[in-house]
Each structure stands twice: as structure tokens, then as C-alpha cells.
mmCIF file of C-alpha atoms and ligand atoms in Angstrom:
data_model
loop_
_atom_site.group_PDB
_atom_site.id
_atom_site.type_symbol
_atom_site.label_atom_id
_atom_site.label_comp_id
_atom_site.label_asym_id
_atom_site.label_seq_id
_atom_site.Cartn_x
_atom_site.Cartn_y
_atom_site.Cartn_z
ATOM 1 C CA ARG A 1 73.755 135.923 129.101
ATOM 2 C CA ALA A 2 74.715 134.681 125.715
ATOM 3 C CA LYS A 3 71.446 135.908 124.318
ATOM 4 C CA LYS A 4 71.784 139.364 125.857
ATOM 5 C CA SER A 5 75.268 139.971 124.576
ATOM 6 C CA GLY A 6 74.491 138.318 121.275
ATOM 7 C CA GLY A 7 74.648 141.534 119.313
ATOM 8 C CA GLN A 8 77.933 142.514 120.837
ATOM 9 C CA GLN A 9 79.416 139.098 120.253
ATOM 10 C CA TYR A 10 78.428 139.314 116.626
ATOM 11 C CA HIS A 11 80.220 142.633 116.380
ATOM 12 C CA PHE A 12 83.436 141.247 117.882
ATOM 13 C CA TYR A 13 83.141 138.149 115.752
ATOM 14 C CA THR A 14 83.092 140.072 112.476
ATOM 15 C CA GLU A 15 85.972 142.241 113.628
ATOM 16 C CA ASP A 16 87.937 139.085 114.475
ATOM 17 C CA MET A 17 87.128 137.753 111.060
ATOM 18 C CA MET A 18 88.370 140.927 109.425
ATOM 19 C CA TYR A 19 91.614 140.695 111.322
ATOM 20 C CA ALA A 20 91.910 137.011 110.453
ATOM 21 C CA ALA A 21 91.361 137.752 106.757
ATOM 22 C CA HIS A 22 93.860 140.596 106.887
ATOM 23 C CA ASP A 23 96.453 138.450 108.686
ATOM 24 C CA ARG A 24 95.984 135.692 106.192
ATOM 25 C CA PHE A 25 96.364 138.053 103.261
ATOM 26 C CA LYS A 26 99.547 139.433 104.792
ATOM 27 C CA LEU A 27 100.929 135.964 105.446
ATOM 28 C CA GLU A 28 100.107 134.844 101.912
ATOM 29 C CA ASN A 29 102.025 137.762 100.461
ATOM 30 C CA GLN A 30 104.947 137.083 102.752
ATOM 31 C CA LEU A 31 105.005 133.452 101.625
ATOM 32 C CA ARG A 32 105.028 134.491 97.958
ATOM 33 C CA GLN A 33 107.964 136.780 98.710
ATOM 34 C CA ALA A 34 109.692 133.988 100.619
ATOM 35 C CA LEU A 35 109.470 131.689 97.627
ATOM 36 C CA LEU A 36 110.673 134.426 95.301
ATOM 37 C CA HIS A 37 113.617 135.345 97.539
ATOM 38 C CA LYS A 38 114.451 131.768 98.530
ATOM 39 C CA GLU A 39 113.902 132.315 102.224
ATOM 40 C CA PHE A 40 112.856 128.756 103.015
ATOM 41 C CA TYR A 41 115.393 126.474 104.601
ATOM 42 C CA LEU A 42 115.542 122.982 106.043
ATOM 43 C CA GLU A 43 116.300 121.445 109.387
ATOM 44 C CA TYR A 44 117.019 117.766 109.874
ATOM 45 C CA GLN A 45 115.847 115.572 112.722
ATOM 46 C CA PRO A 46 117.550 112.250 113.426
ATOM 47 C CA ARG A 47 115.708 108.936 113.535
ATOM 48 C CA ILE A 48 117.598 106.239 115.321
ATOM 49 C CA ALA A 49 117.658 102.445 115.628
ATOM 50 C CA MET A 50 116.367 101.081 118.930
ATOM 51 C CA SER A 51 118.925 98.263 118.683
ATOM 52 C CA ASP A 52 122.024 100.408 119.084
ATOM 53 C CA GLY A 53 121.085 104.072 118.725
ATOM 54 C CA SER A 54 122.702 104.365 115.303
ATOM 55 C CA LEU A 55 121.362 106.955 112.873
ATOM 56 C CA ARG A 56 118.899 105.464 110.390
ATOM 57 C CA SER A 57 117.508 108.555 108.729
ATOM 58 C CA VAL A 58 117.133 112.292 109.011
ATOM 59 C CA GLU A 59 113.762 113.885 108.390
ATOM 60 C CA ALA A 60 113.949 117.096 106.369
ATOM 61 C CA LEU A 61 111.638 119.694 107.933
ATOM 62 C CA LEU A 62 110.742 122.900 106.162
ATOM 63 C CA ARG A 63 111.428 126.151 107.980
ATOM 64 C CA TRP A 64 110.511 129.770 107.399
ATOM 65 C CA LYS A 65 110.936 132.951 109.437
ATOM 66 C CA ASN A 66 108.535 135.823 108.855
ATOM 67 C CA PRO A 67 109.950 139.286 108.065
ATOM 68 C CA GLU A 68 110.115 140.000 111.821
ATOM 69 C CA GLY A 69 112.493 137.051 112.118
ATOM 70 C CA ILE A 70 110.034 134.870 114.007
ATOM 71 C CA PRO A 71 109.858 131.208 112.949
ATOM 72 C CA VAL A 72 106.396 130.263 111.715
ATOM 73 C CA SER A 73 105.257 126.676 112.258
ATOM 74 C CA PRO A 74 105.055 124.558 109.099
ATOM 75 C CA ALA A 75 101.757 123.284 110.496
ATOM 76 C CA GLU A 76 100.550 126.838 109.853
ATOM 77 C CA PHE A 77 102.223 127.789 106.579
ATOM 78 C CA ILE A 78 102.232 124.469 104.705
ATOM 79 C CA PRO A 79 98.419 124.291 104.489
ATOM 80 C CA MET A 80 98.575 127.858 103.153
ATOM 81 C CA LEU A 81 101.161 126.923 100.517
ATOM 82 C CA GLU A 82 98.835 124.065 99.581
ATOM 83 C CA ASP A 83 95.835 126.372 99.213
ATOM 84 C CA MET A 84 97.886 128.849 97.214
ATOM 85 C CA GLY A 85 99.055 126.151 94.827
ATOM 86 C CA LEU A 86 102.688 126.732 95.792
ATOM 87 C CA ILE A 87 103.388 123.470 97.591
ATOM 88 C CA THR A 88 104.509 121.701 94.403
ATOM 89 C CA SER A 89 107.336 124.179 93.762
ATOM 90 C CA VAL A 90 108.336 124.364 97.410
ATOM 91 C CA GLY A 91 108.074 120.590 97.645
ATOM 92 C CA GLU A 92 110.386 120.132 94.657
ATOM 93 C CA TRP A 93 112.893 122.437 96.264
ATOM 94 C CA VAL A 94 112.718 120.465 99.533
ATOM 95 C CA LEU A 95 113.252 117.206 97.682
ATOM 96 C CA LEU A 96 116.274 118.381 95.718
ATOM 97 C CA THR A 97 117.853 120.215 98.663
ATOM 98 C CA ALA A 98 117.436 117.238 101.001
ATOM 99 C CA CYS A 99 118.853 114.803 98.429
ATOM 100 C CA ARG A 100 121.848 117.055 97.757
ATOM 101 C CA GLN A 101 122.484 117.412 101.464
ATOM 102 C CA LEU A 102 122.470 113.665 101.928
ATOM 103 C CA THR A 103 124.915 113.192 99.052
ATOM 104 C CA GLN A 104 127.186 115.647 100.804
ATOM 105 C CA TRP A 105 126.929 113.756 104.101
ATOM 106 C CA HIS A 106 127.591 110.486 102.310
ATOM 107 C CA SER A 107 130.801 111.958 100.934
ATOM 108 C CA MET A 108 131.984 112.731 104.479
ATOM 109 C CA ASP A 109 132.889 109.226 105.575
ATOM 110 C CA LEU A 110 129.990 108.940 108.058
ATOM 111 C CA PRO A 111 128.050 105.703 108.543
ATOM 112 C CA PRO A 112 125.326 105.746 105.851
ATOM 113 C CA PHE A 113 121.786 106.867 106.621
ATOM 114 C CA ARG A 114 118.686 107.887 104.696
ATOM 115 C CA VAL A 115 116.896 111.169 104.227
ATOM 116 C CA SER A 116 113.122 111.335 104.741
ATOM 117 C CA VAL A 117 111.086 113.926 102.898
ATOM 118 C CA ASN A 118 107.458 114.789 103.667
ATOM 119 C CA LEU A 119 105.138 114.860 100.683
ATOM 120 C CA SER A 120 101.904 116.797 100.636
ATOM 121 C CA ALA A 121 98.799 115.049 99.309
ATOM 122 C CA LYS A 122 98.680 117.880 96.743
ATOM 123 C CA GLN A 123 101.983 116.715 95.264
ATOM 124 C CA PHE A 124 100.280 113.476 94.269
ATOM 125 C CA GLN A 125 97.829 115.428 92.170
ATOM 126 C CA GLN A 126 100.596 116.413 89.793
ATOM 127 C CA SER A 127 100.915 113.838 87.088
ATOM 128 C CA ASN A 128 104.712 113.917 86.982
ATOM 129 C CA LEU A 129 105.553 113.328 90.654
ATOM 130 C CA THR A 130 107.624 110.238 89.892
ATOM 131 C CA GLU A 131 109.608 112.163 87.281
ATOM 132 C CA VAL A 132 110.208 114.967 89.758
ATOM 133 C CA VAL A 133 111.555 112.463 92.286
ATOM 134 C CA ALA A 134 113.712 110.730 89.671
ATOM 135 C CA LYS A 135 115.157 114.068 88.544
ATOM 136 C CA SER A 136 115.940 115.126 92.106
ATOM 137 C CA LEU A 137 117.795 111.877 92.678
ATOM 138 C CA SER A 138 119.801 112.135 89.480
ATOM 139 C CA HIS A 139 120.602 115.827 89.975
ATOM 140 C CA ALA A 140 121.751 115.084 93.503
ATOM 141 C CA LYS A 141 123.601 111.948 92.350
ATOM 142 C CA LEU A 142 121.807 109.958 95.017
ATOM 143 C CA GLU A 143 120.666 106.343 94.733
ATOM 144 C CA ALA A 144 116.932 105.826 95.265
ATOM 145 C CA GLN A 145 117.461 103.505 98.222
ATOM 146 C CA TRP A 146 118.652 106.444 100.319
ATOM 147 C CA LEU A 147 115.464 108.421 99.889
ATOM 148 C CA GLU A 148 112.365 107.822 101.943
ATOM 149 C CA LEU A 149 109.130 109.653 101.260
ATOM 150 C CA GLU A 150 106.734 110.272 104.128
ATOM 151 C CA ILE A 151 103.097 110.284 103.186
ATOM 152 C CA THR A 152 99.865 110.584 105.141
ATOM 153 C CA GLU A 153 96.639 108.758 104.552
ATOM 154 C CA SER A 154 94.946 111.975 103.467
ATOM 155 C CA LEU A 155 96.451 111.445 100.014
ATOM 156 C CA MET A 156 94.400 108.285 99.582
ATOM 157 C CA ILE A 157 91.125 110.036 100.264
ATOM 158 C CA GLU A 158 91.339 112.549 97.439
ATOM 159 C CA ASN A 159 92.687 110.416 94.682
ATOM 160 C CA PHE A 160 93.032 106.788 95.658
ATOM 161 C CA HIS A 161 93.925 105.236 92.309
ATOM 162 C CA GLN A 162 96.295 107.912 91.043
ATOM 163 C CA SER A 163 98.083 108.065 94.399
ATOM 164 C CA LEU A 164 98.419 104.319 94.640
ATOM 165 C CA GLU A 165 99.841 104.130 91.136
ATOM 166 C CA ALA A 166 102.398 106.837 91.917
ATOM 167 C CA LEU A 167 103.386 105.077 95.143
ATOM 168 C CA GLN A 168 103.886 101.803 93.319
ATOM 169 C CA GLU A 169 106.038 103.499 90.690
ATOM 170 C CA LEU A 170 108.147 105.156 93.388
ATOM 171 C CA ARG A 171 108.556 101.829 95.098
ATOM 172 C CA GLU A 172 109.664 100.236 91.830
ATOM 173 C CA MET A 173 112.251 102.996 91.495
ATOM 174 C CA GLY A 174 113.684 101.831 94.816
ATOM 175 C CA VAL A 175 112.468 104.718 96.960
ATOM 176 C CA SER A 176 111.313 103.840 100.496
ATOM 177 C CA LEU A 177 107.873 104.835 101.706
ATOM 178 C CA ALA A 178 106.731 105.640 105.213
ATOM 179 C CA LEU A 179 103.230 106.310 106.473
ATOM 180 C CA ASP A 180 103.441 109.368 108.741
ATOM 181 C CA ASP A 181 101.301 110.314 111.752
ATOM 182 C CA PHE A 182 99.681 106.899 111.913
ATOM 183 C CA GLY A 183 96.660 106.894 114.199
ATOM 184 C CA ALA A 184 96.108 110.638 114.040
ATOM 185 C CA GLY A 185 93.129 111.823 112.062
ATOM 186 C CA TYR A 186 91.184 109.324 110.050
ATOM 187 C CA SER A 187 93.384 106.279 109.865
ATOM 188 C CA SER A 188 91.802 103.470 107.995
ATOM 189 C CA LEU A 189 93.154 99.954 108.050
ATOM 190 C CA GLY A 190 91.568 99.541 104.631
ATOM 191 C CA TYR A 191 94.162 101.925 103.187
ATOM 192 C CA LEU A 192 97.018 100.359 105.103
ATOM 193 C CA LYS A 193 96.343 97.076 103.376
ATOM 194 C CA HIS A 194 96.903 98.667 99.964
ATOM 195 C CA LEU A 195 99.819 100.992 100.651
ATOM 196 C CA PRO A 196 103.235 99.698 99.511
ATOM 197 C CA ILE A 197 104.985 101.117 102.594
ATOM 198 C CA GLN A 198 108.012 99.787 104.461
ATOM 199 C CA THR A 199 107.643 101.930 107.573
ATOM 200 C CA LEU A 200 104.824 103.101 109.761
ATOM 201 C CA LYS A 201 105.398 106.115 111.975
ATOM 202 C CA ILE A 202 103.197 106.012 115.074
ATOM 203 C CA ASP A 203 101.863 109.463 115.795
ATOM 204 C CA ARG A 204 103.251 111.424 118.714
ATOM 205 C CA GLY A 205 99.742 111.477 120.221
ATOM 206 C CA PHE A 206 100.198 107.867 121.405
ATOM 207 C CA ILE A 207 103.679 108.451 122.789
ATOM 208 C CA THR A 208 103.137 111.549 124.944
ATOM 209 C CA ASP A 209 101.378 109.707 127.821
ATOM 210 C CA LEU A 210 102.649 106.237 126.966
ATOM 211 C CA VAL A 211 104.410 105.699 130.282
ATOM 212 C CA TYR A 212 101.262 106.511 132.302
ATOM 213 C CA ASP A 213 98.457 105.355 130.057
ATOM 214 C CA PRO A 214 97.908 101.605 129.561
ATOM 215 C CA ALA A 215 95.589 102.372 126.634
ATOM 216 C CA ASP A 216 98.490 103.932 124.718
ATOM 217 C CA VAL A 217 100.650 100.916 125.504
ATOM 218 C CA ALA A 218 97.914 98.628 124.192
ATOM 219 C CA ILE A 219 97.613 100.670 121.001
ATOM 220 C CA VAL A 220 101.366 100.806 120.347
ATOM 221 C CA GLN A 221 101.608 97.087 121.018
ATOM 222 C CA ALA A 222 98.725 96.246 118.692
ATOM 223 C CA VAL A 223 99.907 98.541 115.902
ATOM 224 C CA THR A 224 103.449 97.192 116.158
ATOM 225 C CA GLY A 225 102.247 93.598 116.101
ATOM 226 C CA MET A 226 100.034 94.262 113.108
ATOM 227 C CA ALA A 227 102.768 96.124 111.211
ATOM 228 C CA HIS A 228 105.316 93.385 111.807
ATOM 229 C CA ARG A 229 102.956 90.706 110.550
ATOM 230 C CA MET A 230 102.600 92.791 107.391
ATOM 231 C CA GLY A 231 106.380 93.080 107.048
ATOM 232 C CA ILE A 232 106.320 96.757 107.989
ATOM 233 C CA SER A 233 108.839 98.351 110.337
ATOM 234 C CA VAL A 234 107.687 100.714 113.106
ATOM 235 C CA THR A 235 109.025 104.122 114.102
ATOM 236 C CA ALA A 236 107.802 106.008 117.164
ATOM 237 C CA GLU A 237 107.456 109.789 116.750
ATOM 238 C CA GLY A 238 107.770 112.385 119.473
ATOM 239 C CA VAL A 239 110.001 110.500 121.902
ATOM 240 C CA GLU A 240 110.839 113.027 124.599
ATOM 241 C CA THR A 241 112.072 110.981 127.567
ATOM 242 C CA SER A 242 114.359 108.058 128.334
ATOM 243 C CA GLU A 243 111.377 106.238 129.909
ATOM 244 C CA GLN A 244 109.419 106.482 126.667
ATOM 245 C CA LEU A 245 112.424 105.287 124.680
ATOM 246 C CA ALA A 246 112.949 102.285 126.961
ATOM 247 C CA LEU A 247 109.283 101.277 126.828
ATOM 248 C CA LEU A 248 109.070 101.699 123.038
ATOM 249 C CA ALA A 249 112.153 99.524 122.565
ATOM 250 C CA GLU A 250 110.536 96.913 124.798
ATOM 251 C CA LEU A 251 107.308 97.097 122.794
ATOM 252 C CA GLY A 252 109.239 96.229 119.652
ATOM 253 C CA CYS A 253 109.462 99.522 117.774
ATOM 254 C CA GLU A 254 112.518 99.341 115.512
ATOM 255 C CA GLU A 255 113.201 103.048 115.307
ATOM 256 C CA GLY A 256 112.519 106.244 117.198
ATOM 257 C CA GLN A 257 112.504 109.960 116.583
ATOM 258 C CA GLY A 258 112.040 112.786 119.040
ATOM 259 C CA PHE A 259 113.494 115.590 121.075
ATOM 260 C CA TYR A 260 115.077 113.147 123.541
ATOM 261 C CA MET A 261 117.423 111.863 120.844
ATOM 262 C CA GLY A 262 117.712 115.043 118.822
ATOM 263 C CA ARG A 263 115.759 118.123 117.861
ATOM 264 C CA PRO A 264 115.473 119.233 114.263
ATOM 265 C CA MET A 265 118.779 120.969 113.513
ATOM 266 C CA ALA A 266 120.755 122.702 110.807
ATOM 267 C CA ALA A 267 122.742 120.426 108.497
ATOM 268 C CA GLU A 268 126.056 121.542 110.024
ATOM 269 C CA ALA A 269 124.891 120.632 113.536
ATOM 270 C CA LEU A 270 124.032 117.083 112.531
ATOM 271 C CA VAL A 271 127.651 116.060 112.036
ATOM 272 C CA GLU A 272 128.455 117.287 115.529
ATOM 273 C CA TRP A 273 125.431 115.435 116.912
ATOM 274 C CA LEU A 274 126.613 112.264 115.174
ATOM 275 C CA THR A 275 130.171 112.381 116.388
ATOM 276 C CA GLN A 276 129.500 113.371 119.988
ATOM 277 C CA PRO A 277 128.519 110.907 122.701
ATOM 278 C CA GLN A 278 124.766 110.862 123.359
ATOM 279 C CA THR A 279 122.915 109.645 126.445
ATOM 280 C CA PHE A 280 120.262 107.790 124.467
ATOM 281 C CA ARG A 281 122.931 105.798 122.639
ATOM 282 C CA GLN A 282 124.498 104.789 125.916
ATOM 283 C CA GLN A 283 121.063 103.859 127.252
ATOM 284 C CA LEU A 284 120.243 101.638 124.269
ATOM 285 C CA THR A 285 123.606 99.902 124.004
ATOM 286 C CA SER A 286 124.005 99.210 127.718
ATOM 287 C CA LYS A 287 120.506 97.711 127.738
ATOM 288 C CA ALA A 288 121.450 95.377 124.920
ATOM 289 C CA ILE A 289 124.287 93.849 126.968
HETATM 290 P P1 C2E B 301 105.781 115.508 110.748
HETATM 291 O O1 C2E B 301 106.172 115.083 109.381
HETATM 292 O O2 C2E B 301 105.037 114.531 111.560
HETATM 293 O O3 C2E B 301 107.148 115.923 111.444
HETATM 294 C C1 C2E B 301 107.431 115.737 112.801
HETATM 295 C C2 C2E B 301 107.080 116.965 113.590
HETATM 296 O O4 C2E B 301 107.152 116.674 114.974
HETATM 297 C C3 C2E B 301 108.048 118.133 113.376
HETATM 298 O O5 C2E B 301 107.300 119.330 113.544
HETATM 299 C C4 C2E B 301 109.023 117.961 114.535
HETATM 300 O O6 C2E B 301 109.697 119.136 114.890
HETATM 301 C C5 C2E B 301 108.067 117.525 115.611
HETATM 302 N N1 C2E B 301 108.731 116.741 116.649
HETATM 303 C C6 C2E B 301 109.727 115.848 116.514
HETATM 304 N N2 C2E B 301 110.056 115.287 117.679
HETATM 305 C C7 C2E B 301 109.245 115.845 118.603
HETATM 306 C C8 C2E B 301 109.112 115.678 120.029
HETATM 307 O O7 C2E B 301 109.806 114.904 120.666
HETATM 308 N N3 C2E B 301 108.157 116.422 120.639
HETATM 309 C C9 C2E B 301 107.365 117.300 119.955
HETATM 310 N N4 C2E B 301 106.481 118.003 120.662
HETATM 311 N N5 C2E B 301 107.470 117.472 118.622
HETATM 312 C C10 C2E B 301 108.389 116.754 117.948
HETATM 313 P P2 C2E B 301 107.419 120.547 112.521
HETATM 314 O O8 C2E B 301 108.813 120.666 112.015
HETATM 315 O O9 C2E B 301 106.776 121.702 113.175
HETATM 316 O O10 C2E B 301 106.529 120.064 111.296
HETATM 317 C C11 C2E B 301 105.154 119.900 111.415
HETATM 318 C C12 C2E B 301 104.607 119.203 110.207
HETATM 319 O O11 C2E B 301 104.728 120.011 109.042
HETATM 320 C C13 C2E B 301 105.316 117.905 109.848
HETATM 321 O O12 C2E B 301 104.909 116.871 110.697
HETATM 322 C C14 C2E B 301 104.867 117.735 108.421
HETATM 323 O O13 C2E B 301 103.580 117.187 108.364
HETATM 324 C C15 C2E B 301 104.830 119.168 107.937
HETATM 325 N N6 C2E B 301 106.063 119.429 107.179
HETATM 326 C C16 C2E B 301 107.277 119.849 107.613
HETATM 327 N N7 C2E B 301 108.137 119.996 106.572
HETATM 328 C C17 C2E B 301 107.452 119.673 105.448
HETATM 329 C C18 C2E B 301 107.776 119.628 104.049
HETATM 330 O O14 C2E B 301 108.906 119.865 103.600
HETATM 331 N N8 C2E B 301 106.763 119.277 103.198
HETATM 332 C C19 C2E B 301 105.514 118.961 103.633
HETATM 333 N N9 C2E B 301 104.567 118.613 102.747
HETATM 334 N N10 C2E B 301 105.180 118.961 104.947
HETATM 335 C C20 C2E B 301 106.139 119.306 105.839
HETATM 336 MG MG1 MG B 302 107.033 113.471 108.688
HETATM 337 MG MG1 MG B 303 104.703 112.718 111.829
HETATM 338 MG MG1 MG B 304 102.657 115.656 111.533
#
């Protein structure tokens, strides 16, 4: 059957490709416009302490709506910004905006917490990344200890020595470093040994079925044990249920992030989230007693 319709399939395939190329071209132009017209914005997702549910950090997540007003996933448009060579400028904007926002929160008499900013591997290819970070901090009047940068192992593959040097400089500045999406993709323990990170974020892929899958429990347990012996703190990503939260706390994860505790939200909504009672907080504190 495949052989018979081969010609036809080829025809559809090329048409699909033409549409794909056209869509991509359109999206690229829209992204250029978005940068020009400052249409990007940030949402912030809370990361909490397993010990008492207090807010430890907020992760800044880049957002963009296409001209039809439909939100496009950063998983789709960030790789495009990278290919187009625009991620450095967008990334600098994210950094400065997130730092400024945190300074504003700190001025509001809330218990202190950090801001976590995702860095693209491409941002490590610029020679002045550490200067860019230092400038963002000083412009935002934020101390380095309140900034955490989230990196993925992909940055080590392209430019191991340059990346490692930049990470060490950032660390010396007092910035915190977290390894994001750990276990997804091509994790290598060889890299982990060299990275000057304080936090390891276990990828959502191990959390989704955690409650039903003993293999996931074994992995989370092993990763947590390993991290702790290296002096690294563990955050679980993608926590969606109270059962997952309870199990992760039991397995020794220090911090958690996920829809169960809070979705990514606008800066204004975070203050409300912080000051209102939350089920997860009740769950964690009553368990501690
Ligand atoms: P990430 O850094 O791992 O961010 C966490 C992602 O998981 C976010 O997706 C968040 O909305 C989602 N998430 C959080 N909790 C849950 C949950 O309980 N369930 C599920 N299903 N998802 C959850 P988002 O915002 O779509 O971002 C996707 C990725 O795009 C990020 O993954 C990050 O790699 C990248 N990204 C986002 N903002 C930036 C940025 O400013 N710069 C760079 N370089 N990358 C960014
Ligand atoms: Mg992240
Ligand atoms: Mg992640
Ligand atoms: Mg991710």
C-alpha cells in the first residue's frame, strides 16, 4: 500500500513542506515585529520549600501572543529566536525585567525570595555574558544572591570550556546556578561533576507517573541521594497533585514547582497568591507537626 501510494504521498509531503516553510517564515517575521514592538512579557511561577511551603523563588517564563492573540509556546518560539540570532537580545531583556520585578517585590515587605531566569546555551556563546548579568543586577539594584540562572546541559556540549569559565565567574559574582530539566535529553554525569551548581531540577518526565511507577521513584531517590552527597539541593518540576508533592517531600526533595502549587502568573497575581491561604502550604505544614 505504501508503495502504491508512494507518488501521492510524495506530493502531499512536498505540499506540507511548503506550508511548513511558509508558516515558519510568517512566524519569524512576527517574532521580529514582536521584538521591535516589545510584545514579549513574562510570567512567574512559584517554587516552594517542601519544609513549610514558603516561597523560595519565582521562575521567569517568557510569553508571547501571536497577532491573532493566541499564546505561542516558548518551546516553539525560543528555538526560533535562537536560530534567528535574537535570543541574546530577548534574553537580556528577560534578565533585566525579571531582576527589576524582584527588586520591586523586595520593596513590598514580603518574605524574601529569589528570581530564576532561564539561559539559552546560545547566550553562553557571547563573550560578555557575565558583564550582561552584572549590568542587569546593578541596573535593577539587586544583589547577586537573589538571582538564580537556570541552565541545561546542552550548553556544555557546544562549548565546554567557555561555558564552564562563564559559570565559574557567575558563581564568583554570587549568582546561584541551577541545572534545569535534569534527566531529560542527554544527561551526562560527567558534566554534573564539573558544573558549579547549587540546585538540580528533576525533569517533569520523572514526576508525571511518580505515584504509580516504582522506576520513577527509584530514579528520583537515586538522583536526590547523589545530589545531596555532592552538596546540591533538589527541586522537583511539574508537581501537579498533592500525592506527588507528599511523595517528593518524603523522598527528600527540598523544593518543588508545579501547577499544584501555582501556575505561571502575571507579576501582580503573585502577591495575591503569596498572601492567600493555599492548600499545599496547609498540607506541608500539617505534615511537619
Ligand atoms: P522550563 O525552564 O523547564 O520551565 C518549566 C516549564 O514547565 C514551563 O513551561 C512551565 O509552564 C511548565 N510547567 C510548570 N509546572 C508544570 C506542571 O505542573 N505541569 C506541566 N505540564 N507543566 C508545568 P513554558 O513556560 O511553556 O516554558 C517551556 C520552556 O521554554 C522552559 O522550560 C524553558 O526551557 C523555555 N523558556 C521559557 N522562558 C524562557 C526564557 O526566558 N529564556 C529561555 N532561554 N528559555 C525560556
Ligand atoms: Mg527553567
Ligand atoms: Mg525545566
Ligand atoms: Mg524545559
